[in-house]
């Protein structure tokens, strides 16, 4: 039996939504009927489940009473860089991971969030100097009585959930090469999947699976290089012709450039236990300067499906061949079963940085739909017959010449900030950006452990002036149902519940609850710093439903505040500072956990 929601034959009876000023007038679908998903009230992995839905069937907090939410307790992390992690709940304990130095805290939910223990992995201080876009960490996963997570200096560590004692520690990379690790691991049976960061320093990207019990590396697959390194063998059967051929991870690059070609794995991954396939996105090729690396630059800016046990590739699809704009491919893959044009399909839904929301058959990599999420000038669409993205030649970056008004900017229409899928409404909830940029390519050479970019970038607000948006997306129709405009990029993740409430945070520090059917603002709370974290919800030891979020501005978008950058230098933070000059006017540094409940 499928473990994913079925939205086959969902009736869509439309009604006009009467929304508040910041919400676009739209037609709202009548929610389809679903069997209520089981929920143990815990939150043991960042995405809630291996399908990546970030959906909870808890409904004590609902659209009618969410306005009464109050702070149940708060906890200061003691650190002031970007807090991107998801608070986890296992039994009567909450676990949170901080940015560097990657401290793991265990909080006693029976004692109002009192500190049970802390674990300090003591990562190398030198790792901060090679981190691309703040020293963030996206959280841990619970498995086999352990919390497993990555440290900035390239270790994957398992810590006993009851005592905080280290169980195992496995070295995965080398900071001297520019490698760091910021992703949250994915649990797939008795394995955890991890990957490296550092594409902007010309590292060679990889994904690896470790044994949950021992930390032993079971397989490692590189994302550039010969088929033997990429774990491409006889079972590799990509859907599109452009992904077929021997050693494309070498031949689609200039000589030897694949050896420092990026393609890291720092974003989200999902797992289908029925197919025993892991899905993960691959980031940008290196350097950003695309003129000096002609070719498709396999296997970057795309998605791999791999056998969880062996790591052998089953298929690959490249969202942005010869990525010219740092569009990556690392965003979330949400696994859904649905009826597509009269046929049952197992799909994954992926809102990409290149601006399109993809619906892909997860059994073979066929693109069923790719519809625009936001204003796009860099391409004109995706050819479903070939799978190719159609770039606009006039927007191709050039050496010694500034090309203007390319949309979306490198953080994309949608970056790492994870979406949520409601089993109740059948809608996808997407926190995203509205950013464009001007760019000039520069000569650049590879020096190990140093920046390898080769571009001057200036980002700016897209059409309308708002730099962020929160949207409800109809997967079957391929369009927005409603959206909420935000002043800054919506850089936090989101959560949706059976109570018809969606939660997300803003970079000004507002934690918001909105009606999942209409987008109407139902409640908000001003936290101490900008929010770029991932909200979670759980049932406490007292039986009540709680909602948790880490507040603490930073990340790529908040680097101007967290890193104390000079707003006069628009090229700082790889050009993001130019778009965020006013962020220091509305928020300050800080790291605090907030937990809310009804009175």
Coordinates of C-alpha atoms in Angstrom, one line a residue:
X1 CA 0.0 0.0 0.0
X2 CA 1.3 3.5 -0.8
X3 CA 2.5 5.5 2.1
X4 CA 1.8 8.8 0.3
X5 CA -1.4 10.8 0.0
X6 CA -3.7 10.1 -2.9
X7 CA -5.4 13.1 -4.5
X8 CA -7.0 11.2 -7.3
X9 CA -10.3 12.6 -8.6
X10 CA -10.3 15.5 -6.1
X11 CA -13.3 17.8 -6.8
X12 CA -12.4 21.4 -7.2
X13 CA -15.4 23.6 -6.5
X14 CA -14.3 27.2 -6.7
X15 CA -15.4 30.1 -4.6
X16 CA -14.2 33.7 -4.6
X17 CA -12.0 34.4 -1.6
X18 CA -12.5 37.6 0.3
X19 CA -9.0 38.3 1.6
X20 CA -7.2 41.1 3.5
X21 CA -5.2 43.7 1.7
X22 CA -1.8 41.9 1.2
X23 CA -3.5 38.7 -0.1
X24 CA -4.2 38.5 -3.8
X25 CA -7.9 38.1 -4.8
X26 CA -8.2 34.5 -6.0
X27 CA -10.5 31.6 -6.3
X28 CA -10.2 29.0 -3.6
X29 CA -10.7 25.2 -4.2
X30 CA -13.1 23.2 -2.1
X31 CA -10.8 20.9 -0.1
X32 CA -10.7 17.3 -1.4
X33 CA -11.7 14.5 1.1
X34 CA -8.8 12.5 2.5
X35 CA -8.6 9.8 5.1
X36 CA -7.0 11.3 8.2
X37 CA -3.3 10.5 8.4
X38 CA -2.1 8.9 11.5
X39 CA 0.1 11.2 13.7
X40 CA 1.9 10.2 16.9
X41 CA 2.3 13.8 17.9
X42 CA 6.1 13.7 17.5
X43 CA 8.3 15.4 15.0
X44 CA 11.4 13.2 14.5
X45 CA 12.8 14.6 11.3
X46 CA 12.9 18.1 9.8
X47 CA 10.3 17.3 7.0
X48 CA 8.0 15.4 9.4
X49 CA 8.1 12.4 7.1
X50 CA 10.3 10.8 4.5
X51 CA 8.0 12.1 1.8
X52 CA 8.9 15.7 2.8
X53 CA 5.3 16.9 3.4
X54 CA 5.8 19.0 6.6
X55 CA 2.2 18.2 7.3
X56 CA 0.7 17.4 10.7
X57 CA -2.8 15.9 11.2
X58 CA -3.0 17.5 14.7
X59 CA -6.0 19.9 14.7
X60 CA -6.4 21.2 18.2
X61 CA -5.0 24.5 17.0
X62 CA -7.2 25.5 14.1
X63 CA -8.3 28.4 11.9
X64 CA -10.9 29.4 14.5
X65 CA -8.8 29.4 17.7
X66 CA -5.3 30.1 16.5
X67 CA -5.8 33.8 17.3
X68 CA -5.5 32.8 21.0
X69 CA -2.0 31.3 20.8
X70 CA 0.4 32.4 23.6
X71 CA 4.0 31.7 24.4
X72 CA 4.3 28.5 26.4
X73 CA 8.1 28.8 26.9
X74 CA 11.2 30.3 25.2
X75 CA 14.8 29.2 25.3
X76 CA 17.9 31.2 24.3
X77 CA 20.5 29.3 22.3
X78 CA 23.3 31.7 23.2
X79 CA 24.3 32.1 19.5
X80 CA 23.6 34.8 17.1
X81 CA 24.1 33.5 13.6
X82 CA 21.3 32.2 11.3
X83 CA 19.0 29.6 13.0
X84 CA 17.7 27.4 10.2
X85 CA 17.1 24.2 12.0
X86 CA 13.8 22.4 12.7
X87 CA 13.1 21.7 16.4
X88 CA 12.5 18.0 16.8
X89 CA 10.3 16.3 19.4
X90 CA 10.8 12.7 20.5
X91 CA 8.7 11.6 23.5
X92 CA 8.9 14.2 26.1
X93 CA 12.1 15.9 24.9
X94 CA 12.7 18.6 22.3
X95 CA 16.1 18.7 20.5
X96 CA 17.5 21.8 18.7
X97 CA 20.7 22.2 16.8
X98 CA 22.4 25.6 16.5
X99 CA 24.5 27.1 13.8
X100 CA 28.3 26.9 14.3
X101 CA 29.4 25.7 16.8
X102 CA 26.6 23.2 16.2
X103 CA 25.6 22.7 19.8
X104 CA 22.8 20.2 20.4
X105 CA 20.3 21.0 23.2
X106 CA 17.8 18.6 24.8
X107 CA 14.9 20.3 26.5
X108 CA 12.5 18.7 29.0
X109 CA 8.9 19.2 27.9
X110 CA 7.6 18.0 31.2
X111 CA 9.5 20.8 32.9
X112 CA 8.5 23.7 30.7
X113 CA 11.5 23.4 28.4
X114 CA 14.1 23.1 31.1
X115 CA 17.6 22.1 29.8
X116 CA 18.2 18.4 30.1
X117 CA 21.6 18.3 28.6
X118 CA 23.8 19.9 25.9
X119 CA 26.3 18.3 23.6
X120 CA 29.1 20.4 22.1
X121 CA 30.9 18.8 19.2
X122 CA 33.7 21.5 19.2
X123 CA 34.0 21.9 15.4
X124 CA 37.2 23.4 13.9
X125 CA 37.0 27.2 14.0
X126 CA 38.6 27.2 10.6
X127 CA 35.4 25.9 9.1
X128 CA 33.8 29.3 9.5
X129 CA 36.2 30.8 7.1
X130 CA 35.2 28.5 4.2
X131 CA 31.5 28.6 4.8
X132 CA 29.8 30.2 1.8
X133 CA 26.6 31.7 3.1
X134 CA 26.6 31.9 6.9
X135 CA 27.5 29.1 9.3
X136 CA 24.0 27.6 9.4
X137 CA 22.8 24.1 10.2
X138 CA 19.4 22.7 9.0
X139 CA 19.0 20.2 11.9
X140 CA 19.1 16.7 13.0
X141 CA 17.2 13.4 12.5
X142 CA 16.2 10.9 15.2
X143 CA 16.9 7.2 14.6
X144 CA 17.7 4.2 16.7
X145 CA 17.7 6.1 19.9
X146 CA 20.1 8.7 18.6
X147 CA 20.2 12.2 17.2
X148 CA 22.2 12.3 14.0
X149 CA 23.4 15.5 12.5
X150 CA 26.3 17.2 10.6
X151 CA 28.9 19.7 11.8
X152 CA 30.3 22.6 9.8
X153 CA 33.7 21.0 9.8
X154 CA 32.5 17.9 7.9
X155 CA 31.7 15.3 10.6
X156 CA 28.4 13.3 10.9
X157 CA 27.8 12.6 14.5
X158 CA 25.4 10.4 16.5
X159 CA 24.4 11.4 20.0
X160 CA 22.5 9.3 22.5
X161 CA 19.0 10.8 22.8
X162 CA 18.7 10.0 26.5
X163 CA 22.1 11.0 27.8
X164 CA 23.7 13.4 25.3
X165 CA 26.8 11.2 25.0
X166 CA 28.5 10.8 21.7
X167 CA 27.9 7.4 20.1
X168 CA 29.9 7.7 16.9
X169 CA 31.6 10.4 14.8
X170 CA 32.5 10.0 11.1
X171 CA 34.7 12.3 9.2
X172 CA 33.2 13.0 5.8
X173 CA 35.1 15.8 4.1
X174 CA 38.0 18.3 4.3
X175 CA 37.6 21.9 5.2
X176 CA 41.0 22.7 3.6
X177 CA 39.4 21.9 0.3
X178 CA 36.5 24.3 1.1
X179 CA 34.1 21.5 2.0
X180 CA 31.6 22.2 4.8
X181 CA 28.3 20.4 5.8
X182 CA 25.1 22.2 6.6
X183 CA 22.3 19.9 5.5
X184 CA 20.0 17.9 7.7
X185 CA 20.4 14.1 7.2
X186 CA 17.7 12.0 5.6
X187 CA 16.7 8.7 7.3
X188 CA 16.1 5.8 4.9
X189 CA 15.6 2.5 6.8
X190 CA 18.9 1.8 8.6
X191 CA 20.8 4.5 6.7
X192 CA 21.2 8.2 6.8
X193 CA 22.0 10.2 3.7
X194 CA 24.3 13.2 4.0
X195 CA 26.2 15.5 1.6
X196 CA 28.7 18.3 1.3
X197 CA 28.4 22.1 0.8
X198 CA 31.0 24.4 -0.8
X199 CA 30.1 24.8 -4.5
X200 CA 31.3 28.4 -4.4
X201 CA 34.7 27.2 -3.5
X202 CA 35.0 24.7 -6.3
X203 CA 34.7 21.5 -4.2
X204 CA 33.5 18.3 -5.8
X205 CA 30.0 17.4 -4.6
X206 CA 28.9 14.0 -3.3
X207 CA 26.2 12.3 -1.4
X208 CA 26.9 9.4 1.0
X209 CA 24.9 6.9 3.1
X210 CA 26.0 5.9 6.6
X211 CA 25.0 3.0 8.8
X212 CA 22.7 4.4 11.6
X213 CA 24.2 2.1 14.2
X214 CA 27.9 2.4 13.5
X215 CA 28.4 5.5 11.4
X216 CA 30.2 3.4 8.8
X217 CA 30.1 4.9 5.3
X218 CA 28.2 2.3 3.2
X219 CA 28.4 4.2 -0.2
X220 CA 29.5 7.5 -1.6
X221 CA 28.4 8.9 -5.0
X222 CA 30.1 11.9 -6.6
X223 CA 28.1 14.2 -8.8
X224 CA 30.8 14.9 -11.3
X225 CA 33.4 12.6 -12.9
X226 CA 33.3 9.1 -14.5
X227 CA 30.4 6.8 -14.2
X228 CA 32.3 4.6 -11.7
X229 CA 32.6 7.6 -9.3
X230 CA 29.0 8.7 -9.9
X231 CA 27.7 5.1 -9.2
X232 CA 26.1 4.9 -12.7
X233 CA 25.8 1.4 -13.9
X234 CA 23.5 -0.9 -15.9
X235 CA 20.4 0.0 -13.9
X236 CA 20.7 3.7 -14.8
X237 CA 17.8 4.5 -17.1
X238 CA 17.2 8.3 -17.3
X239 CA 14.1 9.4 -19.2
X240 CA 15.7 12.0 -21.5
X241 CA 18.2 11.4 -24.2
X242 CA 20.5 14.3 -23.0
X243 CA 21.1 12.3 -19.8
X244 CA 22.1 9.1 -21.6
X245 CA 25.7 8.3 -22.6
X246 CA 28.9 7.1 -21.0
X247 CA 30.9 9.2 -18.6
X248 CA 28.8 12.4 -19.2
X249 CA 30.2 13.6 -15.8
X250 CA 33.5 14.1 -17.7
X251 CA 32.6 14.8 -21.3
X252 CA 30.2 17.6 -20.6
X253 CA 32.9 19.6 -19.0
X254 CA 36.1 21.2 -20.3
X255 CA 39.1 19.0 -19.6
X256 CA 39.6 18.3 -15.9
X257 CA 37.1 21.0 -14.7
X258 CA 34.8 18.3 -13.3
X259 CA 37.4 17.8 -10.6
X260 CA 36.4 21.0 -8.9
X261 CA 33.0 21.5 -10.5
X262 CA 30.7 21.9 -7.6
X263 CA 27.5 19.9 -7.6
X264 CA 27.2 19.7 -3.8
X265 CA 24.3 18.2 -1.8
X266 CA 23.3 20.6 0.9
X267 CA 19.6 20.9 0.5
X268 CA 16.7 18.5 0.9
X269 CA 16.2 14.8 0.1
X270 CA 13.3 12.4 0.3
X271 CA 12.8 8.6 0.4
X272 CA 10.1 6.3 -1.1
X273 CA 10.2 3.0 0.9
X274 CA 8.0 1.3 -1.7
X275 CA 10.5 1.9 -4.5
X276 CA 13.5 2.0 -2.1
X277 CA 14.7 5.1 -3.8
X278 CA 16.3 8.2 -2.4
X279 CA 15.8 11.5 -4.2
X280 CA 18.2 14.4 -3.7
X281 CA 19.0 17.6 -5.5
X282 CA 22.4 18.6 -6.8
X283 CA 23.6 22.2 -6.6
X284 CA 25.3 24.6 -9.0
X285 CA 28.4 23.8 -11.1
X286 CA 31.5 25.7 -10.3
X287 CA 32.4 28.4 -11.0
X288 CA 29.3 30.7 -11.4
X289 CA 31.0 32.1 -14.5
X290 CA 29.4 29.9 -17.1
X291 CA 31.5 31.1 -20.1
X292 CA 34.5 29.1 -19.0
X293 CA 32.7 25.8 -18.6
X294 CA 30.9 25.1 -21.8
X295 CA 28.7 22.0 -21.9
X296 CA 25.8 20.7 -19.8
X297 CA 28.1 20.2 -16.8
X298 CA 26.7 16.9 -15.6
X299 CA 25.6 16.0 -13.0
X300 CA 24.9 19.4 -11.5
X301 CA 21.7 21.5 -11.1
X302 CA 19.4 18.5 -11.1
X303 CA 18.1 15.5 -9.2
X304 CA 19.2 12.0 -8.7
X305 CA 17.1 8.9 -7.8
X306 CA 19.3 6.3 -6.2
X307 CA 18.8 2.8 -4.7
X308 CA 19.0 3.4 -1.0
X309 CA 20.9 0.2 -0.3
X310 CA 23.6 0.5 -3.0
X311 CA 23.7 4.1 -4.0
X312 CA 23.4 3.0 -7.7
X313 CA 21.7 5.7 -9.8
X314 CA 18.3 4.8 -11.3
X315 CA 17.7 8.1 -13.1
X316 CA 18.7 11.7 -13.2
X317 CA 17.0 14.9 -14.5
X318 CA 18.8 18.2 -15.0
X319 CA 16.6 21.2 -14.1
X320 CA 19.1 23.7 -15.5
X321 CA 21.6 22.3 -18.0
X322 CA 24.8 24.4 -18.1
X323 CA 23.5 26.4 -15.1
X324 CA 24.2 30.1 -15.9
X325 CA 22.5 31.7 -12.8
X326 CA 23.4 29.5 -9.7
X327 CA 19.9 27.9 -9.9
X328 CA 21.1 24.7 -8.3
X329 CA 18.6 21.9 -7.8
X330 CA 18.7 21.4 -4.0
X331 CA 15.1 22.3 -3.1
X332 CA 12.7 19.9 -1.5
X333 CA 11.1 16.9 -3.3
X334 CA 7.6 16.2 -2.0
X335 CA 6.4 12.7 -2.8
X336 CA 2.7 12.4 -3.7
X337 CA 0.5 9.8 -5.4
X338 CA -2.1 11.3 -7.7
X339 CA -4.2 10.8 -10.9
X340 CA -2.5 12.7 -13.7
X341 CA -4.6 13.1 -16.9
X342 CA -6.6 10.0 -16.0
X343 CA -3.6 7.8 -15.0
X344 CA -2.3 7.0 -11.5
X345 CA 1.2 8.4 -11.1
X346 CA 3.8 8.4 -8.4
X347 CA 5.2 11.9 -8.6
X348 CA 7.5 14.2 -6.8
X349 CA 6.8 17.9 -6.7
X350 CA 9.7 20.3 -6.8
X351 CA 9.6 24.1 -6.8
X352 CA 13.0 25.0 -8.3
X353 CA 15.2 28.0 -8.1
X354 CA 14.9 28.5 -11.9
X355 CA 11.3 29.6 -11.3
X356 CA 9.3 26.5 -12.3
X357 CA 7.3 24.1 -10.1
X358 CA 8.0 20.7 -11.5
X359 CA 5.8 17.6 -11.3
X360 CA 8.0 14.6 -12.1
X361 CA 7.1 10.9 -12.3
X362 CA 9.4 9.6 -9.5
X363 CA 9.6 6.1 -11.0
X364 CA 11.4 7.2 -14.2
X365 CA 12.2 11.0 -14.1
X366 CA 9.7 12.1 -16.7
X367 CA 8.6 15.7 -16.3
X368 CA 4.8 15.9 -16.4
X369 CA 4.5 19.6 -15.7
X370 CA 6.8 22.6 -15.2
X371 CA 4.8 25.8 -14.6
X372 CA 6.2 29.3 -13.6
X373 CA 6.0 30.2 -10.0
X374 CA 7.3 33.8 -10.3
X375 CA 8.3 36.4 -12.9
X376 CA 11.0 34.9 -15.2
X377 CA 13.2 36.6 -17.8
X378 CA 16.0 34.1 -17.9
X379 CA 14.1 31.4 -19.7
X380 CA 10.8 30.9 -21.6
X381 CA 9.8 27.5 -20.3
X382 CA 10.5 23.7 -20.3
X383 CA 10.2 21.5 -23.3
X384 CA 8.4 18.4 -21.9
X385 CA 9.5 16.3 -24.9
X386 CA 13.2 16.9 -24.3
X387 CA 13.1 18.0 -20.7
X388 CA 15.3 21.0 -21.6
X389 CA 15.0 24.5 -20.1
X390 CA 14.8 27.1 -22.8
X391 CA 17.2 29.9 -21.9
X392 CA 16.8 33.5 -23.2
X393 CA 20.0 34.3 -25.1
X394 CA 19.9 38.0 -24.3
X395 CA 20.1 37.3 -20.6
X396 CA 23.2 35.0 -20.9
X397 CA 25.9 36.5 -18.6
X398 CA 29.0 37.9 -20.4
X399 CA 32.5 38.7 -19.5
X400 CA 33.2 42.4 -19.2
X401 CA 29.6 43.4 -19.8
X402 CA 26.8 43.9 -17.3
X403 CA 23.6 42.0 -18.2
X404 CA 20.6 43.5 -16.4
X405 CA 17.2 42.5 -15.1
X406 CA 17.7 38.8 -15.0
X407 CA 14.8 37.1 -13.1
X408 CA 14.9 35.2 -10.9
X409 CA 18.2 36.1 -9.1
X410 CA 20.6 33.3 -7.9
X411 CA 18.6 32.6 -4.7
X412 CA 15.9 31.7 -7.2
X413 CA 12.2 32.1 -7.2
X414 CA 12.5 29.6 -4.4
X415 CA 15.6 28.6 -2.5
X416 CA 16.2 26.1 0.3
X417 CA 13.2 27.3 2.4
X418 CA 11.0 24.2 2.4
X419 CA 7.4 24.0 1.2
X420 CA 4.6 22.0 2.9
X421 CA 1.9 19.8 1.4
X422 CA -1.5 19.5 3.0
X423 CA -3.2 16.1 3.0
X424 CA -6.4 17.9 3.7
X425 CA -6.5 20.7 1.1
X426 CA -4.4 19.1 -1.5
X427 CA -2.4 22.3 -1.9
X428 CA 1.3 23.0 -1.8
X429 CA 2.4 25.9 0.4
X430 CA 5.5 27.7 -1.0
X431 CA 7.6 30.3 0.8
X432 CA 9.6 32.0 -1.8
X433 CA 11.4 35.1 -3.2
X434 CA 10.8 37.9 -5.7
X435 CA 14.3 38.9 -6.7
X436 CA 16.1 39.9 -9.9
X437 CA 19.7 40.8 -10.6
X438 CA 22.4 42.4 -12.7
X439 CA 25.6 40.4 -13.4
X440 CA 29.0 40.8 -15.0
X441 CA 31.2 37.7 -15.5
X442 CA 34.9 38.0 -14.4
X443 CA 37.9 35.8 -15.0
X444 CA 38.5 33.3 -12.2
X445 CA 41.0 30.5 -11.5
X446 CA 40.7 27.6 -9.1
X447 CA 42.7 27.7 -5.9
X448 CA 41.9 25.1 -3.4
X449 CA 39.9 26.3 -0.4
X450 CA 39.2 29.8 -1.8
X451 CA 36.2 31.4 -3.5
X452 CA 35.6 30.2 -7.0
X453 CA 32.8 32.4 -8.4
X454 CA 33.9 34.8 -11.1
X455 CA 30.9 37.2 -11.1
X456 CA 29.9 40.6 -9.9
X457 CA 26.3 40.3 -8.8
X458 CA 23.8 42.9 -7.7
X459 CA 20.4 41.6 -6.5
X460 CA 17.3 43.7 -6.3
X461 CA 13.5 43.4 -5.8
X462 CA 11.5 42.0 -8.6
X463 CA 8.3 43.4 -10.1
X464 CA 6.0 45.0 -7.5
X465 CA 8.9 45.8 -5.1
X466 CA 8.1 43.1 -2.6
X467 CA 11.0 40.8 -2.2
X468 CA 9.1 37.8 -0.9
X469 CA 5.8 35.9 -1.2
X470 CA 4.0 33.0 0.4
X471 CA 1.8 31.1 -2.1
X472 CA -0.7 28.3 -2.2
X473 CA -0.2 26.2 -5.3
X474 CA -2.6 23.8 -7.0
X475 CA -0.5 20.9 -8.2
X476 CA -3.0 19.5 -10.7
X477 CA -3.8 22.9 -12.3
X478 CA -0.2 24.2 -12.1
X479 CA -1.0 27.6 -10.7
X480 CA -1.2 29.8 -7.6
X481 CA -4.5 29.8 -5.8
X482 CA -3.7 32.7 -3.6
X483 CA -0.6 34.5 -2.4
X484 CA 0.6 36.8 0.4
X485 CA 3.2 39.4 -0.5
X486 CA 6.0 40.1 2.0
X487 CA 8.6 42.9 2.2
X488 CA 11.6 40.6 2.4
X489 CA 12.3 37.1 1.0
X490 CA 10.3 34.5 2.9
X491 CA 13.4 32.6 4.0
X492 CA 11.7 30.4 6.6
X493 CA 10.3 27.0 6.0
X494 CA 6.6 26.4 6.5
X495 CA 4.2 23.9 8.2
X496 CA 0.6 23.1 7.5
X497 CA -1.8 21.2 9.7
X498 CA -5.2 19.5 9.6
X499 CA -6.5 22.5 11.5
X500 CA -6.4 24.4 8.2
X501 CA -3.5 26.6 9.5
X502 CA -0.2 27.2 7.8
X503 CA 2.7 28.7 9.7
X504 CA 5.8 30.6 8.5
X505 CA 8.1 33.4 9.6
X506 CA 9.4 36.6 8.1
X507 CA 12.8 38.3 8.1
X508 CA 11.4 41.1 10.3
X509 CA 10.8 38.5 13.0
X510 CA 7.0 37.9 12.6
X511 CA 5.8 34.4 13.2
X512 CA 2.5 34.1 11.3
X513 CA -0.5 31.8 11.1
X514 CA -2.7 32.0 8.1
X515 CA -5.8 30.3 6.8
X516 CA -4.7 27.4 4.7
X517 CA -7.7 27.7 2.4
X518 CA -7.7 31.5 1.9
X519 CA -4.4 33.0 3.0
X520 CA -6.1 35.2 5.5
X521 CA -3.8 36.3 8.4
X522 CA -5.2 34.8 11.6
X523 CA -2.4 35.5 14.1
X524 CA 1.2 36.8 14.3
X525 CA 3.8 37.2 17.0
X526 CA 6.9 39.4 17.0
X527 CA 10.0 37.4 17.9
X528 CA 13.3 38.8 18.9
X529 CA 15.1 38.4 15.5
X530 CA 14.3 37.6 11.9
X531 CA 13.0 34.1 11.3
X532 CA 14.7 31.8 8.8
X533 CA 14.0 28.5 10.7
X534 CA 11.5 25.7 10.1
X535 CA 8.3 25.6 12.2
X536 CA 7.2 22.3 13.7
X537 CA 4.2 21.1 15.8
X538 CA 3.8 18.4 18.3
X539 CA 1.6 17.0 21.1
X540 CA 3.1 17.7 24.5
X541 CA 3.3 15.4 27.5
X542 CA 0.1 17.2 28.7
X543 CA -1.8 16.2 25.6
X544 CA -1.9 19.7 24.2
X545 CA -0.7 20.7 20.7
X546 CA 2.3 23.1 20.5
X547 CA 4.0 25.0 17.7
X548 CA 7.7 25.7 17.8
X549 CA 10.1 28.0 15.8
X550 CA 13.7 29.1 16.1
X551 CA 14.2 32.9 15.6
X552 CA 17.6 34.1 14.6
X553 CA 18.3 36.1 11.4
X554 CA 21.1 35.0 9.1
X555 CA 21.6 32.7 6.2
X556 CA 22.4 34.0 2.8
X557 CA 19.5 36.5 2.8
X558 CA 20.3 37.7 6.4
X559 CA 24.1 37.8 6.1
X560 CA 24.1 41.6 6.2
X561 CA 22.8 41.4 9.8
X562 CA 24.3 38.2 11.0
X563 CA 27.7 38.9 9.5
X564 CA 27.7 42.7 10.1
X565 CA 28.3 43.4 6.5
X566 CA 28.6 47.0 5.1
X567 CA 25.5 47.8 3.1
X568 CA 27.5 50.2 0.9
X569 CA 29.1 47.1 -0.7
X570 CA 26.3 45.7 -2.8
X571 CA 28.4 42.8 -4.0
X572 CA 28.8 41.5 -0.5
X573 CA 27.3 38.1 0.3
X574 CA 27.5 37.2 -3.4
X575 CA 25.4 40.2 -4.2
X576 CA 22.5 39.6 -1.8
X577 CA 23.4 42.7 0.4
X578 CA 22.3 45.0 -2.5
X579 CA 18.8 43.7 -2.1
X580 CA 18.8 43.7 1.7
X581 CA 20.2 47.1 2.7
X582 CA 17.2 47.9 4.8
X583 CA 17.1 44.7 6.8
X584 CA 19.3 46.0 9.6
X585 CA 16.6 48.7 10.1
X586 CA 14.0 46.2 11.2
X587 CA 15.8 43.3 13.0
X588 CA 18.9 42.4 15.0
X589 CA 20.9 39.3 15.8
X590 CA 19.7 36.7 18.2
X591 CA 19.0 33.0 18.7
X592 CA 15.8 32.0 20.6
X593 CA 13.4 29.1 20.5
X594 CA 9.7 30.1 20.9
X595 CA 7.0 27.5 21.7
X596 CA 3.3 28.4 21.5
X597 CA 0.1 26.8 22.7
X598 CA -3.5 27.7 23.3
X599 CA -4.3 28.9 26.9

